[in-house]
C-alpha cells in the first residue's frame, strides 16, 4: 500500500508530509464531490478546492476524479508549460513504483502508441493554425448576412424573398456556429486570451449565445463523450432515450415521459427549444456574455423591425432559429447518437473517443456544411487542432486503429442522417419492450 492511509482532511496525508506515495486503489477512493484526486503523468494531485476555480468549470475536471487524467490533460491544454504552474501547488505525491502508469487495466501499448502519434503530429506542425482560413470564413458569414438583409430591403418582404432571406440567415448562423467552435477550442491563435476574445464576439455578437455556457458544456462532452451523467449533450431532458442501456432502464422503471417508441418520428420536429430557454437564463448570471448576446439582438432587430415590424421580425428570428437548429442537430448528432452510449466504463482516450464518434466522407461540400466535423474522430482525439488539418492526420489515426483492432467508422452524409433515425427507432423499441414485458 502507498502512503495515503487514513485522511484527516480530504486529500491531505494523515502523516502531515507534503508528498506521499499512493496506489491506484487509494487514488480511486477520492472521487466524491468533496474529495477529488486525479493523476497526471504518474503524479497525484488533490483538486478538491481547485476544481471550483478551474477555468473550464468544476464538472469537466471533476469527471476525472479518482482517475488517470493524463490524456485528457494533454488534449485540452495547448500550452502545457503554462498550465503546469497551476498544478504544482496541488501536488500531493506520486504513484508507487510498483503501480502501472495506466489505471483500470487500460492497454498500455495502445496508450503509448497514441502518445507517439500525438508527438509526431506536433512535430509536423499540425497544431499550428492558418488564421487567414478562419478570417476568410468569418468574411463569408458577414457577406451572407449582408446579402440576406439587402435582398429584403431592396426588393421587398414578399414570401419568396423572406424565405430566401431566412435560408441565408440560417446558413450564416450555422457557419458562425462552426466558427465559434474553432475559437472555443483555442485552435486558432497561440494566445488563449485572443481565442477567448474572438470566441465571445462570434458566439455572442454573431449568434446571441453565451461563451461561458458553451465552454462549460462542450468540454464535458469532449472529456466523456456519450457517457450518461457526464456528457451534457446526451441529457435529452427525458424527451428521448438513447443507446441500448437507457431505454431498458426507463422501461423497467415504467418511465413514460414521452411515447419513446415514436421518438424517431417526433425527432423531426426539433429538440432544442427547452435547451435554448435554459441558455438564455444561464446568460443572466454572466454579465459580459449577456452584453455580447444583447448586441446580437440589438443588431438583428435594428435591421429587421423597420422592414417587418416587431412581431414580423420576431417571427423571422424564430423561423431562422428553427432552420438553424435542424442543421445543427442533424450534423452534430449523426456522429454520436448512432454510436455507443452508456455509463462510465473507464476506457483509454483513443478507445473512448472512437466508440462514441464516427466520420462522414470528405468532400468540399461536407467540409463546409459540417464545419469539418465530418472528421469528428480526429476532432475528438485532438480537440485543439485547427480543423483545416484534420484530413492530414486521418490516415495515421486509421492505421493506429487498425493496429489495435478498434473500428474506425466512415459513412456517407446521407447514411449518417439515416442512422440517427434508425438508432432512435431501435432505442424506442427497446424501451417499449422493457416497458411492457419487464
XYZ file of C-alpha atoms in Angstrom:
438
model
C 0.000 0.000 0.000
C 1.046 3.624 -0.531
C 1.292 6.447 1.925
C -2.295 7.720 1.678
C -3.545 5.983 4.788
C -6.366 7.467 6.848
C -7.217 11.041 5.936
C -7.719 13.929 8.368
C -8.956 16.239 5.577
C -9.885 15.364 2.004
C -6.711 14.690 0.076
C -4.224 15.517 2.850
C -1.988 12.707 4.153
C -2.529 11.958 7.828
C 1.204 11.871 8.400
C 1.375 15.594 7.588
C 4.039 15.022 4.941
C 3.871 17.279 1.919
C 4.220 14.390 -0.511
C 3.175 10.764 -0.434
C 3.280 7.571 -2.442
C -0.069 6.119 -3.449
C -1.673 3.144 -5.115
C -4.356 3.331 -7.763
C -6.810 1.940 -5.223
C -6.161 4.901 -2.951
C -6.480 7.405 -5.788
C -9.743 5.849 -6.935
C -11.232 6.233 -3.459
C -11.042 10.020 -3.808
C -13.798 10.541 -6.370
C -16.607 12.228 -4.454
C -17.746 15.794 -4.978
C -15.962 16.997 -1.827
C -12.844 14.858 -2.156
C -11.189 14.688 -5.569
C -7.786 13.421 -6.614
C -6.505 12.716 -10.086
C -3.272 11.581 -11.747
C -1.291 13.304 -14.499
C 1.956 11.677 -15.663
C 2.062 9.472 -12.528
C 1.861 12.485 -10.210
C -1.074 12.652 -7.810
C -2.955 15.932 -7.375
C -5.643 16.988 -4.924
C -8.047 19.117 -6.977
C -10.844 19.324 -4.396
C -10.613 23.086 -3.896
C -9.064 23.964 -7.259
C -11.987 22.412 -9.185
C -14.184 25.336 -8.162
C -11.744 27.775 -9.809
C -10.955 25.641 -12.862
C -11.376 27.849 -15.991
C -13.132 25.026 -17.837
C -15.590 24.527 -14.987
C -15.640 22.209 -11.990
C -17.567 19.452 -13.710
C -15.195 18.705 -16.568
C -12.220 18.259 -14.235
C -14.396 16.507 -11.678
C -15.307 13.851 -14.234
C -11.726 12.588 -13.894
C -11.690 12.466 -10.108
C -10.133 9.175 -8.987
C -8.736 8.520 -12.468
C -5.710 8.969 -14.699
C -6.320 12.298 -16.465
C -3.041 12.420 -18.392
C -4.512 12.021 -21.869
C -7.368 14.459 -21.261
C -4.993 16.991 -19.691
C -2.738 16.847 -22.747
C -5.644 17.004 -25.192
C -7.321 20.089 -23.731
C -4.340 22.345 -22.974
C -2.394 23.751 -25.943
C 0.266 25.260 -23.633
C 1.202 22.521 -21.152
C 4.049 24.503 -19.578
C 1.683 27.350 -18.742
C -0.901 25.162 -17.005
C 1.727 23.155 -15.124
C 2.206 26.097 -12.771
C -1.406 25.725 -11.649
C -0.864 22.034 -10.959
C 2.282 22.442 -8.874
C 0.557 23.679 -5.657
C -1.942 20.813 -5.937
C 0.719 18.078 -5.986
C 0.414 15.699 -3.027
C 2.591 12.811 -4.210
C 3.055 10.221 -6.912
C 2.114 6.678 -7.792
C 4.080 3.908 -6.140
C 6.837 2.464 -8.316
C 5.015 -0.870 -8.374
C 1.877 0.729 -9.849
C 1.294 0.791 -13.634
C 1.088 4.155 -15.386
C -2.454 3.415 -16.599
C -5.386 2.718 -14.322
C -8.104 0.075 -14.582
C -6.297 -2.373 -16.869
C -6.037 0.034 -19.803
C -3.944 -1.106 -22.746
C -0.508 0.403 -22.069
C 0.735 -0.307 -25.612
C -2.246 1.483 -27.152
C -1.827 4.492 -24.847
C 1.873 4.680 -25.721
C 1.194 4.390 -29.459
C -1.307 7.223 -29.310
C 1.141 9.379 -27.352
C 3.735 8.697 -30.052
C 1.232 9.676 -32.746
C 0.482 12.921 -30.947
C 4.210 13.720 -30.732
C 4.558 13.089 -34.475
C 1.575 15.325 -35.221
C 3.039 18.132 -33.125
C 6.412 17.868 -34.874
C 4.665 18.148 -38.243
C 3.113 21.425 -37.095
C -0.466 20.216 -37.419
C -1.484 22.120 -34.283
C -0.485 25.407 -35.937
C -3.403 27.273 -37.476
C -3.682 29.376 -40.586
C -5.519 32.467 -39.248
C -6.361 33.565 -42.805
C -8.530 30.455 -43.222
C -10.667 31.440 -40.251
C -10.929 35.119 -41.117
C -11.988 34.284 -44.663
C -14.620 32.066 -43.062
C -15.720 34.999 -40.899
C -15.848 37.183 -44.007
C -18.164 34.817 -45.835
C -20.519 34.744 -42.827
C -20.735 38.547 -42.766
C -21.249 38.583 -46.534
C -24.155 36.107 -46.314
C -25.812 38.119 -43.535
C -25.436 41.337 -45.521
C -26.872 39.683 -48.638
C -29.904 38.456 -46.672
C -30.688 41.978 -45.483
C -30.060 43.575 -48.871
C -32.480 41.202 -50.618
C -35.475 42.162 -48.475
C -34.516 45.810 -48.044
C -34.112 46.406 -51.796
C -36.697 44.068 -53.345
C -39.366 43.780 -50.677
C -40.611 41.421 -47.998
C -42.763 39.042 -50.022
C -42.991 35.380 -49.038
C -40.430 34.106 -51.520
C -37.859 36.789 -50.713
C -38.480 36.342 -46.971
C -37.926 32.606 -47.320
C -34.687 33.245 -49.211
C -33.613 35.729 -46.536
C -34.376 33.147 -43.833
C -32.335 30.455 -45.544
C -29.397 32.818 -45.910
C -29.612 33.918 -42.263
C -29.834 30.285 -41.117
C -26.770 29.497 -43.245
C -24.859 32.375 -41.666
C -25.937 31.239 -38.187
C -24.834 27.661 -38.821
C -21.484 28.710 -40.215
C -20.993 31.081 -37.281
C -21.680 28.090 -35.047
C -18.804 26.181 -36.613
C -16.548 29.243 -36.378
C -17.227 29.891 -32.701
C -16.448 26.223 -32.158
C -12.955 26.807 -33.579
C -12.170 29.714 -31.268
C -13.825 27.986 -28.303
C -11.399 25.098 -28.726
C -8.424 27.511 -28.685
C -7.388 26.221 -32.090
C -6.780 29.484 -33.975
C -4.367 31.733 -32.032
C -1.364 30.770 -29.920
C -2.584 33.014 -27.099
C -5.643 31.609 -25.342
C -6.815 35.128 -24.438
C -7.131 36.036 -28.128
C -9.149 32.904 -28.801
C -11.441 33.693 -25.870
C -11.989 37.272 -27.060
C -12.901 36.340 -30.632
C -14.981 33.434 -29.333
C -17.112 35.869 -27.322
C -17.537 38.063 -30.395
C -18.582 35.221 -32.697
C -20.857 33.295 -30.338
C -22.200 36.424 -28.651
C -22.469 39.115 -31.315
C -22.985 36.861 -34.343
C -25.179 34.216 -32.668
C -26.613 35.710 -29.482
C -25.367 32.875 -27.242
C -23.091 32.545 -24.219
C -19.394 31.652 -24.492
C -19.185 30.698 -20.820
C -22.196 28.383 -21.052
C -20.835 26.774 -24.221
C -17.369 26.199 -22.727
C -18.645 24.521 -19.586
C -20.976 22.221 -21.504
C -18.885 21.435 -24.559
C -15.691 20.426 -22.798
C -17.645 17.986 -20.655
C -18.877 16.433 -23.885
C -15.299 16.061 -25.132
C -13.998 14.776 -21.805
C -16.576 11.991 -21.513
C -18.498 11.658 -24.810
C -21.713 9.615 -24.793
C -21.370 8.801 -21.076
C -24.525 9.247 -19.020
C -24.406 11.893 -16.260
C -21.097 13.211 -17.651
C -21.836 14.237 -21.247
C -24.486 17.008 -21.223
C -25.088 16.520 -24.957
C -26.910 13.248 -24.268
C -29.009 14.746 -21.487
C -32.191 14.868 -23.532
C -34.392 16.234 -20.717
C -36.398 12.975 -20.806
C -37.591 13.765 -24.331
C -35.527 10.948 -25.887
C -33.944 7.709 -24.703
C -30.599 6.842 -26.266
C -28.408 3.806 -26.817
C -29.240 0.303 -25.630
C -28.942 0.739 -21.852
C -31.061 3.787 -21.047
C -34.206 2.622 -22.890
C -34.259 -0.644 -20.945
C -33.650 1.166 -17.635
C -36.511 3.566 -18.348
C -38.772 0.735 -19.457
C -38.136 -1.379 -16.344
C -38.801 1.661 -14.140
C -42.006 2.341 -16.122
C -40.849 5.841 -17.030
C -43.050 7.211 -19.803
C -42.473 10.951 -20.058
C -42.859 10.648 -23.818
C -44.036 7.922 -26.220
C -40.434 6.870 -26.810
C -41.393 4.225 -29.356
C -42.278 7.179 -31.623
C -39.201 9.261 -30.864
C -37.736 8.652 -34.322
C -40.781 10.481 -35.689
C -41.019 13.470 -33.350
C -37.251 13.979 -33.669
C -38.063 15.742 -36.958
C -39.900 18.471 -35.037
C -36.666 19.695 -33.464
C -35.299 19.166 -29.985
C -33.519 22.221 -28.701
C -36.288 24.628 -27.674
C -36.034 23.813 -23.911
C -32.251 23.948 -24.148
C -32.333 27.385 -25.796
C -34.513 28.705 -22.956
C -32.027 27.339 -20.418
C -29.219 29.017 -22.369
C -30.892 32.419 -22.164
C -31.496 32.013 -18.429
C -27.887 30.941 -17.799
C -26.572 34.055 -19.564
C -28.209 36.280 -16.953
C -25.544 35.093 -14.479
C -22.668 36.257 -16.694
C -22.956 39.956 -17.500
C -20.159 40.013 -20.107
C -21.778 37.199 -22.071
C -25.170 38.839 -21.635
C -23.826 42.098 -23.094
C -22.358 40.302 -26.118
C -25.631 38.431 -26.653
C -27.755 41.571 -26.374
C -25.585 43.195 -29.049
C -26.736 40.453 -31.439
C -30.414 41.032 -30.717
C -29.989 44.818 -30.952
C -28.344 44.436 -34.343
C -30.943 41.947 -35.620
C -33.989 43.961 -34.589
C -32.431 47.236 -35.755
C -32.135 45.697 -39.213
C -35.485 43.924 -39.461
C -38.071 45.835 -37.369
C -38.126 48.666 -39.961
C -38.906 46.024 -42.611
C -41.204 43.584 -40.778
C -42.339 45.357 -37.636
C -41.893 43.951 -34.127
C -43.967 40.783 -34.475
C -42.795 40.104 -38.010
C -39.138 40.385 -37.039
C -39.743 38.092 -34.041
C -41.369 35.544 -36.353
C -38.424 35.842 -38.744
C -35.925 35.272 -35.931
C -37.726 32.182 -34.613
C -38.039 30.723 -38.107
C -34.318 31.258 -38.703
C -33.593 29.572 -35.347
C -35.829 26.679 -36.357
C -33.944 26.160 -39.616
C -30.543 26.570 -37.987
C -31.334 24.211 -35.091
C -32.221 21.441 -37.550
C -28.943 22.000 -39.402
C -27.022 21.920 -36.130
C -28.807 18.884 -34.676
C -28.534 16.678 -37.747
C -24.848 17.469 -38.256
C -23.777 17.047 -34.628
C -25.926 14.026 -33.813
C -25.045 11.924 -36.872
C -21.600 11.453 -35.308
C -22.810 10.470 -31.844
C -26.391 9.170 -31.465
C -25.787 6.008 -33.564
C -22.652 5.213 -31.551
C -22.147 3.534 -28.176
C -23.990 5.426 -25.411
C -23.653 4.007 -21.912
C -22.491 4.531 -18.351
C -18.846 5.144 -17.454
C -16.521 2.306 -18.496
C -13.155 3.999 -17.800
C -11.618 3.445 -21.222
C -8.403 4.959 -22.539
C -8.701 8.175 -24.568
C -8.453 6.614 -28.044
C -10.919 3.809 -27.367
C -13.421 6.085 -25.614
C -13.425 8.605 -28.446
C -13.600 6.012 -31.252
C -16.513 4.159 -29.684
C -18.533 7.348 -29.315
C -17.755 9.051 -32.645
C -17.642 8.344 -36.359
C -16.645 10.225 -39.501
C -18.504 11.335 -42.609
C -16.855 11.097 -46.023
C -14.741 14.057 -47.056
C -15.844 16.389 -49.820
C -15.715 20.147 -50.251
C -19.447 20.345 -49.518
C -19.309 18.059 -46.470
C -16.358 20.005 -45.063
C -18.221 23.310 -45.428
C -21.664 22.003 -44.455
C -20.413 20.409 -41.219
C -17.645 22.837 -40.328
C -15.185 19.959 -40.870
C -16.965 17.977 -38.135
C -17.242 15.231 -40.716
C -13.771 14.494 -39.238
C -15.345 14.016 -35.821
C -12.889 11.277 -34.834
C -9.833 13.440 -35.405
C -11.528 16.407 -33.737
C -12.288 14.393 -30.611
C -8.801 12.927 -30.433
C -7.121 16.313 -30.972
C -9.654 18.953 -29.834
C -7.202 21.881 -30.119
C -6.122 21.003 -33.664
C -7.273 23.550 -36.295
C -9.902 21.943 -38.458
C -8.132 22.510 -41.777
C -5.553 19.910 -40.650
C -7.904 17.060 -39.713
C -7.578 15.358 -43.078
C -3.778 15.387 -42.771
C -3.821 13.181 -39.685
C -6.800 10.977 -40.583
C -4.805 8.215 -42.291
C -2.427 7.883 -39.342
C -5.348 7.639 -36.938
C -6.977 4.983 -39.100
C -3.732 2.974 -39.226
C -3.405 3.128 -35.435
C -6.976 1.938 -35.017
C -6.392 -0.972 -37.397
C -3.258 -1.948 -35.479
C -5.210 -2.242 -32.224
C -8.442 -3.624 -33.660
C -10.551 -0.525 -32.955
C -13.292 0.181 -35.534
C -12.758 3.410 -37.485
C -16.171 4.180 -38.980
C -16.713 6.376 -42.031
C -20.159 6.932 -43.585
C -21.765 8.899 -46.362
C -23.609 12.040 -45.269
C -26.989 10.505 -46.025
C -26.134 7.297 -44.168
C -25.132 9.421 -41.182
C -28.526 11.155 -41.225
C -30.420 7.890 -41.704
C -28.558 6.230 -38.830
C -29.871 8.869 -36.416
C -33.443 7.862 -37.200
C -32.631 4.137 -37.211
C -30.869 4.408 -33.863
C -33.728 6.356 -32.269
C -36.245 3.788 -33.511
C -34.142 0.925 -32.165
C -33.848 2.594 -28.768
C -37.566 3.330 -28.738
C -38.375 -0.324 -29.493
C -36.099 -1.441 -26.642
C -37.923 0.909 -24.279
C -41.356 -0.348 -25.360
C -40.371 -3.994 -24.925
C -38.955 -3.344 -21.454
C -41.938 -1.188 -20.502
C -44.470 -3.858 -21.487
C -42.677 -7.069 -20.562
C -40.050 -6.473 -17.848
